[in-house]
mmCIF file of C-alpha atoms and ligand atoms in Angstrom:
data_model
loop_
_atom_site.group_PDB
_atom_site.id
_atom_site.type_symbol
_atom_site.label_atom_id
_atom_site.label_comp_id
_atom_site.label_asym_id
_atom_site.label_seq_id
_atom_site.Cartn_x
_atom_site.Cartn_y
_atom_site.Cartn_z
ATOM 1 C CA MET B 146 14.942 16.149 -34.485
ATOM 2 C CA SER B 147 12.838 14.296 -31.888
ATOM 3 C CA PHE B 148 12.377 10.629 -31.171
ATOM 4 C CA ARG B 149 10.973 7.349 -32.466
ATOM 5 C CA ILE B 150 10.039 4.227 -30.452
ATOM 6 C CA LEU B 151 12.736 1.630 -30.675
ATOM 7 C CA GLY B 152 11.216 -1.039 -28.256
ATOM 8 C CA THR B 153 8.603 -1.655 -25.748
ATOM 9 C CA GLY B 154 7.986 -3.901 -22.664
ATOM 10 C CA LYS B 155 5.426 -4.566 -20.024
ATOM 11 C CA SER B 156 5.123 -6.390 -16.698
ATOM 12 C CA VAL B 157 1.949 -7.125 -14.745
ATOM 13 C CA PRO B 158 1.694 -9.252 -11.573
ATOM 14 C CA ASP B 159 0.760 -12.942 -11.821
ATOM 15 C CA TYR B 160 -2.241 -12.743 -9.529
ATOM 16 C CA VAL B 161 -5.534 -12.443 -11.520
ATOM 17 C CA LEU B 162 -8.352 -10.890 -9.293
ATOM 18 C CA THR B 163 -11.603 -11.501 -11.047
ATOM 19 C CA ASN B 164 -14.850 -9.648 -10.574
ATOM 20 C CA ASP B 165 -16.282 -12.635 -8.943
ATOM 21 C CA GLU B 166 -13.533 -12.682 -6.337
ATOM 22 C CA MET B 167 -14.001 -8.922 -5.944
ATOM 23 C CA ALA B 168 -17.566 -9.683 -4.986
ATOM 24 C CA THR B 169 -16.115 -11.664 -1.955
ATOM 25 C CA ILE B 170 -14.259 -8.465 -0.828
ATOM 26 C CA VAL B 171 -16.945 -5.748 -1.186
ATOM 27 C CA ASP B 172 -20.678 -5.629 -1.978
ATOM 28 C CA THR B 173 -20.490 -5.705 -5.848
ATOM 29 C CA ASN B 174 -21.023 -8.167 -8.720
ATOM 30 C CA ASP B 175 -19.546 -9.054 -12.043
ATOM 31 C CA GLU B 176 -22.492 -7.549 -13.934
ATOM 32 C CA TRP B 177 -22.147 -4.134 -12.368
ATOM 33 C CA ILE B 178 -18.467 -3.881 -12.761
ATOM 34 C CA ARG B 179 -18.567 -5.065 -16.406
ATOM 35 C CA THR B 180 -21.342 -2.909 -17.570
ATOM 36 C CA ARG B 181 -20.232 0.256 -15.662
ATOM 37 C CA SER B 182 -16.594 -0.004 -16.603
ATOM 38 C CA GLY B 183 -15.820 -2.873 -19.058
ATOM 39 C CA ILE B 184 -13.390 -4.504 -16.488
ATOM 40 C CA ARG B 185 -13.466 -8.268 -16.072
ATOM 41 C CA GLU B 186 -10.309 -8.850 -14.026
ATOM 42 C CA ARG B 187 -7.222 -7.041 -12.854
ATOM 43 C CA ARG B 188 -3.715 -7.984 -11.825
ATOM 44 C CA ILE B 189 -2.716 -7.496 -8.193
ATOM 45 C CA CYS B 190 0.698 -7.573 -6.692
ATOM 46 C CA THR B 191 1.347 -10.306 -4.240
ATOM 47 C CA THR B 192 5.101 -11.126 -4.217
ATOM 48 C CA GLU B 193 5.810 -8.419 -6.844
ATOM 49 C CA THR B 194 6.690 -4.806 -5.827
ATOM 50 C CA PRO B 195 6.649 -1.688 -7.783
ATOM 51 C CA SER B 196 10.268 -2.030 -8.667
ATOM 52 C CA THR B 197 9.792 -5.654 -9.862
ATOM 53 C CA LEU B 198 7.231 -4.346 -12.310
ATOM 54 C CA ALA B 199 9.097 -1.302 -13.416
ATOM 55 C CA THR B 200 12.467 -3.161 -13.827
ATOM 56 C CA GLN B 201 10.927 -6.032 -15.807
ATOM 57 C CA ALA B 202 9.105 -3.732 -18.149
ATOM 58 C CA ALA B 203 12.408 -1.801 -18.551
ATOM 59 C CA GLU B 204 14.420 -4.972 -19.293
ATOM 60 C CA ARG B 205 11.874 -6.156 -21.877
ATOM 61 C CA ALA B 206 11.725 -2.826 -23.682
ATOM 62 C CA LEU B 207 15.579 -2.784 -23.835
ATOM 63 C CA LYS B 208 15.687 -6.282 -25.285
ATOM 64 C CA ASP B 209 12.932 -5.485 -27.779
ATOM 65 C CA ALA B 210 14.921 -2.331 -28.805
ATOM 66 C CA HIS B 211 18.274 -4.048 -29.066
ATOM 67 C CA VAL B 212 19.680 -1.387 -26.773
ATOM 68 C CA SER B 213 21.911 -1.975 -23.803
ATOM 69 C CA ALA B 214 21.409 -0.348 -20.500
ATOM 70 C CA GLN B 215 24.836 1.411 -20.706
ATOM 71 C CA GLU B 216 23.641 3.095 -23.946
ATOM 72 C CA LEU B 217 20.919 4.920 -22.083
ATOM 73 C CA ASP B 218 21.239 8.775 -21.636
ATOM 74 C CA LEU B 219 18.341 9.227 -19.423
ATOM 75 C CA ILE B 220 15.584 7.287 -17.483
ATOM 76 C CA ILE B 221 12.141 8.812 -16.792
ATOM 77 C CA CYS B 222 9.799 6.883 -14.652
ATOM 78 C CA ALA B 223 6.129 8.029 -14.514
ATOM 79 C CA THR B 224 4.504 6.905 -11.257
ATOM 80 C CA ILE B 225 2.558 8.214 -8.293
ATOM 81 C CA ARG B 226 4.185 5.797 -5.884
ATOM 82 C CA GLY B 227 7.450 3.974 -6.511
ATOM 83 C CA GLU B 228 9.084 1.514 -4.149
ATOM 84 C CA TYR B 229 10.632 4.369 -2.026
ATOM 85 C CA ILE B 230 9.670 8.097 -1.309
ATOM 86 C CA SER B 231 13.421 8.568 -2.090
ATOM 87 C CA PRO B 232 15.310 7.385 -4.224
ATOM 88 C CA ALA B 233 13.156 7.885 -7.253
ATOM 89 C CA GLU B 234 11.811 4.725 -8.838
ATOM 90 C CA ALA B 235 13.849 5.687 -11.909
ATOM 91 C CA CYS B 236 17.113 5.419 -9.872
ATOM 92 C CA VAL B 237 16.029 1.938 -8.642
ATOM 93 C CA ILE B 238 15.488 0.880 -12.230
ATOM 94 C CA GLN B 239 18.822 2.364 -13.190
ATOM 95 C CA LYS B 240 20.523 0.220 -10.567
ATOM 96 C CA ASN B 241 18.613 -2.844 -11.262
ATOM 97 C CA ILE B 242 19.395 -2.771 -15.032
ATOM 98 C CA GLY B 243 22.916 -1.650 -14.716
ATOM 99 C CA ALA B 244 22.591 1.886 -16.377
ATOM 100 C CA THR B 245 24.636 4.905 -15.350
ATOM 101 C CA CYS B 246 22.626 7.775 -16.736
ATOM 102 C CA PRO B 247 20.562 10.521 -14.995
ATOM 103 C CA ALA B 248 17.180 9.159 -13.736
ATOM 104 C CA PHE B 249 14.198 10.825 -12.120
ATOM 105 C CA ASP B 250 10.458 10.308 -11.582
ATOM 106 C CA LEU B 251 7.461 12.308 -12.737
ATOM 107 C CA ASN B 252 4.002 12.307 -11.206
ATOM 108 C CA ALA B 253 1.206 13.245 -13.507
ATOM 109 C CA ALA B 254 -0.865 10.149 -12.417
ATOM 110 C CA CYS B 255 -2.559 8.321 -15.315
ATOM 111 C CA SER B 256 -1.233 10.908 -17.846
ATOM 112 C CA GLY B 257 2.342 10.296 -16.628
ATOM 113 C CA PHE B 258 3.596 8.228 -19.534
ATOM 114 C CA LEU B 259 2.553 10.821 -22.109
ATOM 115 C CA TYR B 260 3.935 13.692 -19.890
ATOM 116 C CA ALA B 261 7.161 11.763 -19.731
ATOM 117 C CA LEU B 262 7.272 11.470 -23.530
ATOM 118 C CA ASP B 263 6.848 15.259 -23.777
ATOM 119 C CA VAL B 264 9.808 15.780 -21.302
ATOM 120 C CA ALA B 265 11.924 13.315 -23.282
ATOM 121 C CA ASP B 266 11.083 15.208 -26.455
ATOM 122 C CA GLY B 267 12.772 18.318 -24.894
ATOM 123 C CA PHE B 268 15.975 16.352 -24.098
ATOM 124 C CA PHE B 269 16.070 15.102 -27.717
ATOM 125 C CA ALA B 270 15.441 18.627 -29.105
ATOM 126 C CA ARG B 271 18.402 20.059 -26.992
ATOM 127 C CA LYS B 272 20.450 17.162 -28.265
ATOM 128 C CA ARG B 273 21.273 16.105 -24.735
ATOM 129 C CA VAL B 274 20.323 12.484 -25.395
ATOM 130 C CA LYS B 275 20.403 9.702 -28.008
ATOM 131 C CA LYS B 276 18.603 7.015 -26.071
ATOM 132 C CA VAL B 277 15.946 7.340 -23.421
ATOM 133 C CA LEU B 278 13.971 4.884 -21.347
ATOM 134 C CA VAL B 279 10.471 5.869 -20.372
ATOM 135 C CA VAL B 280 8.552 3.822 -17.920
ATOM 136 C CA GLY B 281 5.043 4.203 -16.770
ATOM 137 C CA MET B 282 4.171 1.953 -13.702
ATOM 138 C CA ASP B 283 1.694 2.097 -10.701
ATOM 139 C CA ASN B 284 0.935 -0.107 -7.821
ATOM 140 C CA MET B 285 -2.673 1.120 -7.340
ATOM 141 C CA SER B 286 -3.748 -1.840 -5.152
ATOM 142 C CA ASN B 287 -1.475 -0.315 -2.349
ATOM 143 C CA SER B 288 -3.322 2.977 -2.600
ATOM 144 C CA LEU B 289 -6.947 1.863 -2.429
ATOM 145 C CA ASP B 290 -9.570 1.628 0.222
ATOM 146 C CA TRP B 291 -10.592 -2.088 -0.088
ATOM 147 C CA GLN B 292 -13.857 -1.319 1.589
ATOM 148 C CA ASP B 293 -14.866 1.401 -0.911
ATOM 149 C CA ARG B 294 -16.603 -0.450 -3.741
ATOM 150 C CA SER B 295 -16.940 2.639 -5.875
ATOM 151 C CA THR B 296 -13.147 2.738 -6.358
ATOM 152 C CA CYS B 297 -11.460 -0.516 -5.492
ATOM 153 C CA VAL B 298 -12.952 -2.436 -8.268
ATOM 154 C CA LEU B 299 -11.611 0.002 -10.957
ATOM 155 C CA PHE B 300 -7.860 -0.258 -10.658
ATOM 156 C CA GLY B 301 -5.060 -2.807 -11.050
ATOM 157 C CA ASP B 302 -1.194 -2.966 -10.910
ATOM 158 C CA GLY B 303 1.193 -3.009 -13.780
ATOM 159 C CA GLY B 304 3.847 -1.166 -15.780
ATOM 160 C CA GLY B 305 5.088 -0.598 -19.252
ATOM 161 C CA ALA B 306 8.075 0.910 -20.898
ATOM 162 C CA ALA B 307 9.410 2.284 -24.074
ATOM 163 C CA VAL B 308 12.989 2.978 -25.319
ATOM 164 C CA LEU B 309 13.241 6.075 -27.496
ATOM 165 C CA GLY B 310 15.926 6.803 -30.022
ATOM 166 C CA GLU B 311 16.516 9.836 -32.348
ATOM 167 C CA GLY B 312 14.009 10.055 -35.053
ATOM 168 C CA ASP B 313 10.914 11.926 -36.246
ATOM 169 C CA GLY B 314 8.253 9.585 -34.836
ATOM 170 C CA LEU B 315 6.626 12.190 -32.652
ATOM 171 C CA LEU B 316 4.176 14.297 -34.755
ATOM 172 C CA SER B 317 2.511 16.297 -31.913
ATOM 173 C CA ILE B 318 2.070 16.321 -28.294
ATOM 174 C CA HIS B 319 0.435 18.452 -25.628
ATOM 175 C CA ILE B 320 -0.189 18.265 -21.882
ATOM 176 C CA THR B 321 -2.649 20.040 -19.567
ATOM 177 C CA ALA B 322 -3.318 20.300 -15.951
ATOM 178 C CA GLN B 323 -6.056 22.032 -13.776
ATOM 179 C CA GLY B 324 -5.327 21.823 -10.024
ATOM 180 C CA ASP B 325 -8.193 19.969 -8.528
ATOM 181 C CA TYR B 326 -7.936 17.604 -5.478
ATOM 182 C CA ASP B 327 -11.602 17.592 -4.666
ATOM 183 C CA CYS B 328 -12.668 14.976 -7.238
ATOM 184 C CA LEU B 329 -9.587 12.734 -7.279
ATOM 185 C CA ALA B 330 -6.825 12.558 -4.707
ATOM 186 C CA ILE B 331 -4.562 10.228 -2.667
ATOM 187 C CA PRO B 332 -3.592 12.083 0.631
ATOM 188 C CA ARG B 333 -0.021 11.651 1.869
ATOM 189 C CA GLY B 334 -1.269 10.194 5.213
ATOM 190 C CA GLU B 335 -0.424 10.803 8.844
ATOM 191 C CA ASN B 336 2.144 13.431 9.658
ATOM 192 C CA THR B 337 4.487 11.877 12.202
ATOM 193 C CA ASN B 338 6.392 15.006 13.101
ATOM 194 C CA PRO B 339 6.142 15.072 16.947
ATOM 195 C CA ARG B 340 6.038 19.008 17.004
ATOM 196 C CA TYR B 341 3.258 19.288 14.447
ATOM 197 C CA ALA B 342 0.228 16.931 14.557
ATOM 198 C CA ASN B 343 -2.084 17.729 11.722
ATOM 199 C CA GLY B 344 -4.569 14.800 12.080
ATOM 200 C CA SER B 345 -4.354 11.940 9.884
ATOM 201 C CA GLN B 346 -5.918 10.935 6.604
ATOM 202 C CA ARG B 347 -5.717 7.533 5.336
ATOM 203 C CA PRO B 348 -3.501 7.443 2.267
ATOM 204 C CA VAL B 349 -6.072 5.856 0.034
ATOM 205 C CA LEU B 350 -7.736 7.054 -3.133
ATOM 206 C CA LYS B 351 -10.830 9.229 -2.830
ATOM 207 C CA MET B 352 -12.783 9.908 -6.075
ATOM 208 C CA ASN B 353 -15.950 11.536 -7.203
ATOM 209 C CA GLY B 354 -16.505 9.167 -10.148
ATOM 210 C CA ARG B 355 -19.150 11.261 -11.858
ATOM 211 C CA ASP B 356 -17.025 14.518 -11.905
ATOM 212 C CA VAL B 357 -13.960 12.600 -13.152
ATOM 213 C CA TYR B 358 -15.954 10.921 -15.813
ATOM 214 C CA LYS B 359 -17.145 14.211 -17.306
ATOM 215 C CA PHE B 360 -13.654 15.657 -17.233
ATOM 216 C CA ALA B 361 -12.299 12.410 -18.843
ATOM 217 C CA VAL B 362 -14.761 12.374 -21.826
ATOM 218 C CA ASN B 363 -14.102 16.009 -22.581
ATOM 219 C CA ALA B 364 -10.344 15.817 -22.136
ATOM 220 C CA MET B 365 -9.972 12.702 -24.243
ATOM 221 C CA SER B 366 -12.117 13.925 -27.111
ATOM 222 C CA LYS B 367 -10.757 17.457 -27.183
ATOM 223 C CA GLY B 368 -7.190 16.224 -26.584
ATOM 224 C CA LEU B 369 -7.287 13.655 -29.460
ATOM 225 C CA GLN B 370 -8.733 16.321 -31.735
ATOM 226 C CA LYS B 371 -6.039 18.863 -30.894
ATOM 227 C CA ALA B 372 -3.221 16.212 -31.175
ATOM 228 C CA VAL B 373 -4.489 15.203 -34.690
ATOM 229 C CA ASP B 374 -4.995 18.861 -35.862
ATOM 230 C CA ASP B 375 -1.494 19.845 -34.433
ATOM 231 C CA ALA B 376 0.044 16.963 -36.445
ATOM 232 C CA GLY B 377 -1.506 18.369 -39.599
ATOM 233 C CA LEU B 378 -3.628 15.250 -40.052
ATOM 234 C CA LYS B 379 -7.315 14.316 -40.552
ATOM 235 C CA GLN B 380 -8.901 12.097 -38.015
ATOM 236 C CA GLU B 381 -9.659 9.457 -40.621
ATOM 237 C CA GLN B 382 -5.926 9.053 -41.206
ATOM 238 C CA ILE B 383 -5.266 7.863 -37.674
ATOM 239 C CA ASN B 384 -4.702 3.974 -37.783
ATOM 240 C CA TRP B 385 -4.908 3.429 -34.108
ATOM 241 C CA VAL B 386 -5.939 5.144 -30.875
ATOM 242 C CA ILE B 387 -4.451 4.017 -27.581
ATOM 243 C CA PRO B 388 -6.788 5.616 -24.992
ATOM 244 C CA HIS B 389 -6.074 5.513 -21.200
ATOM 245 C CA GLN B 390 -7.840 2.326 -20.010
ATOM 246 C CA ALA B 391 -10.046 3.760 -17.233
ATOM 247 C CA ASN B 392 -13.612 2.944 -18.236
ATOM 248 C CA ILE B 393 -14.844 1.497 -21.508
ATOM 249 C CA ARG B 394 -17.818 3.989 -21.338
ATOM 250 C CA ILE B 395 -15.385 6.884 -21.279
ATOM 251 C CA ILE B 396 -13.657 5.591 -24.399
ATOM 252 C CA ASP B 397 -17.044 4.944 -26.087
ATOM 253 C CA ALA B 398 -18.305 8.518 -25.255
ATOM 254 C CA ALA B 399 -15.111 10.236 -26.409
ATOM 255 C CA ALA B 400 -14.985 8.174 -29.634
ATOM 256 C CA ALA B 401 -18.641 9.084 -30.426
ATOM 257 C CA LYS B 402 -17.488 12.774 -30.528
ATOM 258 C CA LEU B 403 -14.652 12.071 -33.035
ATOM 259 C CA GLN B 404 -14.476 10.779 -36.623
ATOM 260 C CA ILE B 405 -11.928 7.966 -35.977
ATOM 261 C CA PRO B 406 -13.800 4.657 -36.278
ATOM 262 C CA ARG B 407 -14.436 2.961 -32.945
ATOM 263 C CA GLU B 408 -12.709 -0.262 -34.084
ATOM 264 C CA ARG B 409 -9.444 1.487 -34.248
ATOM 265 C CA TYR B 410 -9.434 2.072 -30.407
ATOM 266 C CA PHE B 411 -7.279 -0.497 -28.725
ATOM 267 C CA CYS B 412 -8.884 -1.727 -25.452
ATOM 268 C CA ASN B 413 -7.481 -4.153 -22.952
ATOM 269 C CA ILE B 414 -9.224 -2.736 -19.893
ATOM 270 C CA ALA B 415 -11.178 -5.958 -19.476
ATOM 271 C CA SER B 416 -7.912 -7.750 -18.419
ATOM 272 C CA TYR B 417 -6.164 -5.118 -16.353
ATOM 273 C CA GLY B 418 -8.580 -2.346 -15.176
ATOM 274 C CA ASN B 419 -6.982 0.895 -14.764
ATOM 275 C CA THR B 420 -3.291 0.788 -14.125
ATOM 276 C CA SER B 421 -2.759 4.480 -14.005
ATOM 277 C CA ALA B 422 0.642 5.309 -15.512
ATOM 278 C CA GLY B 423 1.049 1.739 -16.759
ATOM 279 C CA SER B 424 -2.124 1.859 -18.853
ATOM 280 C CA ILE B 425 -0.832 3.282 -22.145
ATOM 281 C CA PRO B 426 2.541 1.750 -22.256
ATOM 282 C CA ILE B 427 1.070 -1.688 -21.470
ATOM 283 C CA ALA B 428 -1.406 -1.284 -24.367
ATOM 284 C CA LEU B 429 1.272 -0.082 -26.615
ATOM 285 C CA ASP B 430 3.556 -3.180 -25.811
ATOM 286 C CA GLU B 431 0.697 -5.481 -26.389
ATOM 287 C CA MET B 432 -0.060 -3.974 -29.908
ATOM 288 C CA ASN B 433 3.727 -4.220 -30.675
ATOM 289 C CA LYS B 434 4.190 -7.724 -29.576
ATOM 290 C CA GLU B 435 0.977 -9.040 -31.040
ATOM 291 C CA GLY B 436 2.122 -7.607 -34.436
ATOM 292 C CA ILE B 437 -0.735 -5.254 -34.727
ATOM 293 C CA LEU B 438 1.309 -2.078 -35.452
ATOM 294 C CA LYS B 439 2.869 -1.817 -38.844
ATOM 295 C CA ASN B 440 5.605 0.664 -39.941
ATOM 296 C CA GLY B 441 4.039 3.936 -40.990
ATOM 297 C CA ASP B 442 0.894 3.550 -38.737
ATOM 298 C CA LEU B 443 -0.231 6.759 -37.203
ATOM 299 C CA ILE B 444 -1.056 6.256 -33.567
ATOM 300 C CA ALA B 445 -2.921 8.795 -31.398
ATOM 301 C CA MET B 446 -2.669 8.316 -27.598
ATOM 302 C CA SER B 447 -4.630 10.140 -25.043
ATOM 303 C CA ALA B 448 -4.726 9.990 -21.167
ATOM 304 C CA PHE B 449 -6.387 11.864 -18.240
ATOM 305 C CA GLY B 450 -6.036 11.457 -14.477
ATOM 306 C CA GLY B 451 -5.294 12.858 -11.048
ATOM 307 C CA GLY B 452 -4.173 16.494 -10.989
ATOM 308 C CA LEU B 453 -6.421 16.823 -12.881
ATOM 309 C CA THR B 454 -4.119 16.139 -15.750
ATOM 310 C CA SER B 455 -4.525 15.166 -19.439
ATOM 311 C CA ALA B 456 -2.089 14.552 -22.298
ATOM 312 C CA SER B 457 -2.462 13.559 -25.884
ATOM 313 C CA CYS B 458 -0.069 12.853 -28.782
ATOM 314 C CA VAL B 459 0.313 11.463 -32.195
ATOM 315 C CA ILE B 460 3.250 9.342 -33.237
ATOM 316 C CA ARG B 461 4.289 7.559 -36.499
ATOM 317 C CA TRP B 462 5.352 3.867 -35.754
ATOM 318 C CA ASN B 463 8.718 3.251 -37.381
ATOM 319 C CA LYS B 464 10.436 0.371 -35.541
ATOM 320 C CA ASP B 465 13.320 -1.693 -36.946
HETATM 321 O O1 UT7 C 973 -7.816 7.406 -14.295
HETATM 322 C C1 UT7 C 973 -8.864 8.249 -13.755
HETATM 323 C C2 UT7 C 973 -9.677 7.414 -12.849
HETATM 324 N N1 UT7 C 973 -11.044 7.530 -12.656
HETATM 325 C C3 UT7 C 973 -11.988 7.289 -13.597
HETATM 326 O O2 UT7 C 973 -11.687 7.220 -14.633
HETATM 327 C C4 UT7 C 973 -13.346 7.301 -13.026
HETATM 328 C C5 UT7 C 973 -14.332 7.892 -13.872
HETATM 329 N N2 UT7 C 973 -15.691 7.562 -13.437
HETATM 330 C C6 UT7 C 973 -16.363 6.328 -13.710
HETATM 331 O O3 UT7 C 973 -15.737 5.605 -14.347
HETATM 332 C C7 UT7 C 973 -17.692 6.126 -13.224
HETATM 333 O O4 UT7 C 973 -18.221 7.230 -12.679
HETATM 334 C C8 UT7 C 973 -17.801 5.066 -12.170
HETATM 335 C C9 UT7 C 973 -17.482 3.645 -12.862
HETATM 336 C C10 UT7 C 973 -16.795 5.254 -10.996
HETATM 337 C C11 UT7 C 973 -19.112 4.868 -11.558
HETATM 338 O O5 UT7 C 973 -20.085 4.736 -12.524
HETATM 339 P P1 UT7 C 973 -21.549 5.480 -12.442
HETATM 340 O O6 UT7 C 973 -22.442 5.077 -13.641
HETATM 341 O O7 UT7 C 973 -21.156 7.022 -12.444
HETATM 342 O O8 UT7 C 973 -22.106 5.015 -11.122
HETATM 343 P P2 UT7 C 973 -22.475 5.849 -9.762
HETATM 344 O O9 UT7 C 973 -21.226 6.356 -9.088
HETATM 345 O O10 UT7 C 973 -23.554 6.927 -10.271
HETATM 346 O O11 UT7 C 973 -23.274 4.746 -8.924
HETATM 347 C C12 UT7 C 973 -24.423 4.172 -9.404
HETATM 348 C C13 UT7 C 973 -24.877 3.182 -8.299
HETATM 349 C C14 UT7 C 973 -24.881 3.771 -6.872
HETATM 350 O O12 UT7 C 973 -25.945 3.193 -6.189
HETATM 351 P P3 UT7 C 973 -27.377 4.018 -6.024
HETATM 352 O O13 UT7 C 973 -26.985 5.243 -5.311
HETATM 353 O O14 UT7 C 973 -27.739 4.387 -7.486
HETATM 354 O O15 UT7 C 973 -28.229 3.116 -5.220
HETATM 355 C C15 UT7 C 973 -23.602 3.202 -6.201
HETATM 356 O O16 UT7 C 973 -23.690 3.048 -4.825
HETATM 357 O O17 UT7 C 973 -23.969 2.045 -8.262
HETATM 358 C C16 UT7 C 973 -23.538 1.799 -6.925
HETATM 359 N N3 UT7 C 973 -22.230 1.288 -6.914
HETATM 360 C C17 UT7 C 973 -21.832 -0.007 -7.138
HETATM 361 N N4 UT7 C 973 -22.697 -1.103 -7.078
HETATM 362 C C18 UT7 C 973 -22.160 -2.308 -7.278
HETATM 363 C C19 UT7 C 973 -20.994 1.952 -6.938
HETATM 364 N N5 UT7 C 973 -19.968 1.028 -7.059
HETATM 365 C C20 UT7 C 973 -20.517 -0.113 -7.090
HETATM 366 C C21 UT7 C 973 -19.966 -1.469 -7.194
HETATM 367 N N6 UT7 C 973 -20.854 -2.534 -7.320
HETATM 368 N N7 UT7 C 973 -18.637 -1.714 -7.305
#
């Protein structure tokens, strides 16, 4: 017995930062950003904080699932940077929604939401839980070098959530990691210990875009293929793919290596950019709320990101 998805939710900041406005911040232009990444605009926190986004996404997922906060047995929040170093963002969510269950964070960068589904699956398998809240949220605008045009144009803020209940909706899942902090990393920042000065690095994202691109296309195409194979399915049977929304060219290149028709890949990158751990659950919620998903649909999801990590799965949609 594993889980099925009972409900979804999302939360993005109100402020829309367009490519044209981005061109007033760094030396870039709408045409470059659109053609190189597929991004037209992104949402950026102004009054919102990581906890605003995570809590709102969680509350909306609970409402959609018709599940109360008191019914939850576990909360996992996938994020690289919650409101506090401690407590975990999942504990902040727990307090805000009025739950009483165990809660912890998980850091697998953009693959975090799918990593969290795999962890949740283990809790269901051991019959430790009946209802689990999984949130994926990141506040990337707070970890960017706003003078580095090669990175700051690519990311946005946002979070999504899913409530899981017992069921047989998860058909396959696998996760990978290869330790590599040369091509994608966000350093911790200055060490303020007075007895041990280790120099300071600004806590902003550094990325070798080309290396990440190559990793991403390979991880997404191979990951989707393995997830579909492990589920005992043929690629043509997959109704929808929810790819991590990092770059439309990565999605196109991965899709070109597979037999799943390109129109079955859901893409909302134009509106949000790369929201890291928020990317897949935001897309899942939009498909759910827009009525795109039908019971019985087979959905393949695939993500990659800092670590370098990757994760892919297949679920059967079966929501009341
Ligand atoms: O969740 C994981 C997160 N990361 C990713 O998914 C990133 C994966 N990588 C990528 O998506 C792509 O590599 C990028 C979108 C980051 C870059 O695309 P690219 O086609 O690999 O461009 P490039 O880095 O080779 O840069 C091409 C040119 C350079 O100019 P020169 O050297 O050819 O004169 C850059 O300086 O584009 C320039 N450039 C820009 N120009 C205008 C870089 N950023 C910008 C910009 N606006 N924002």
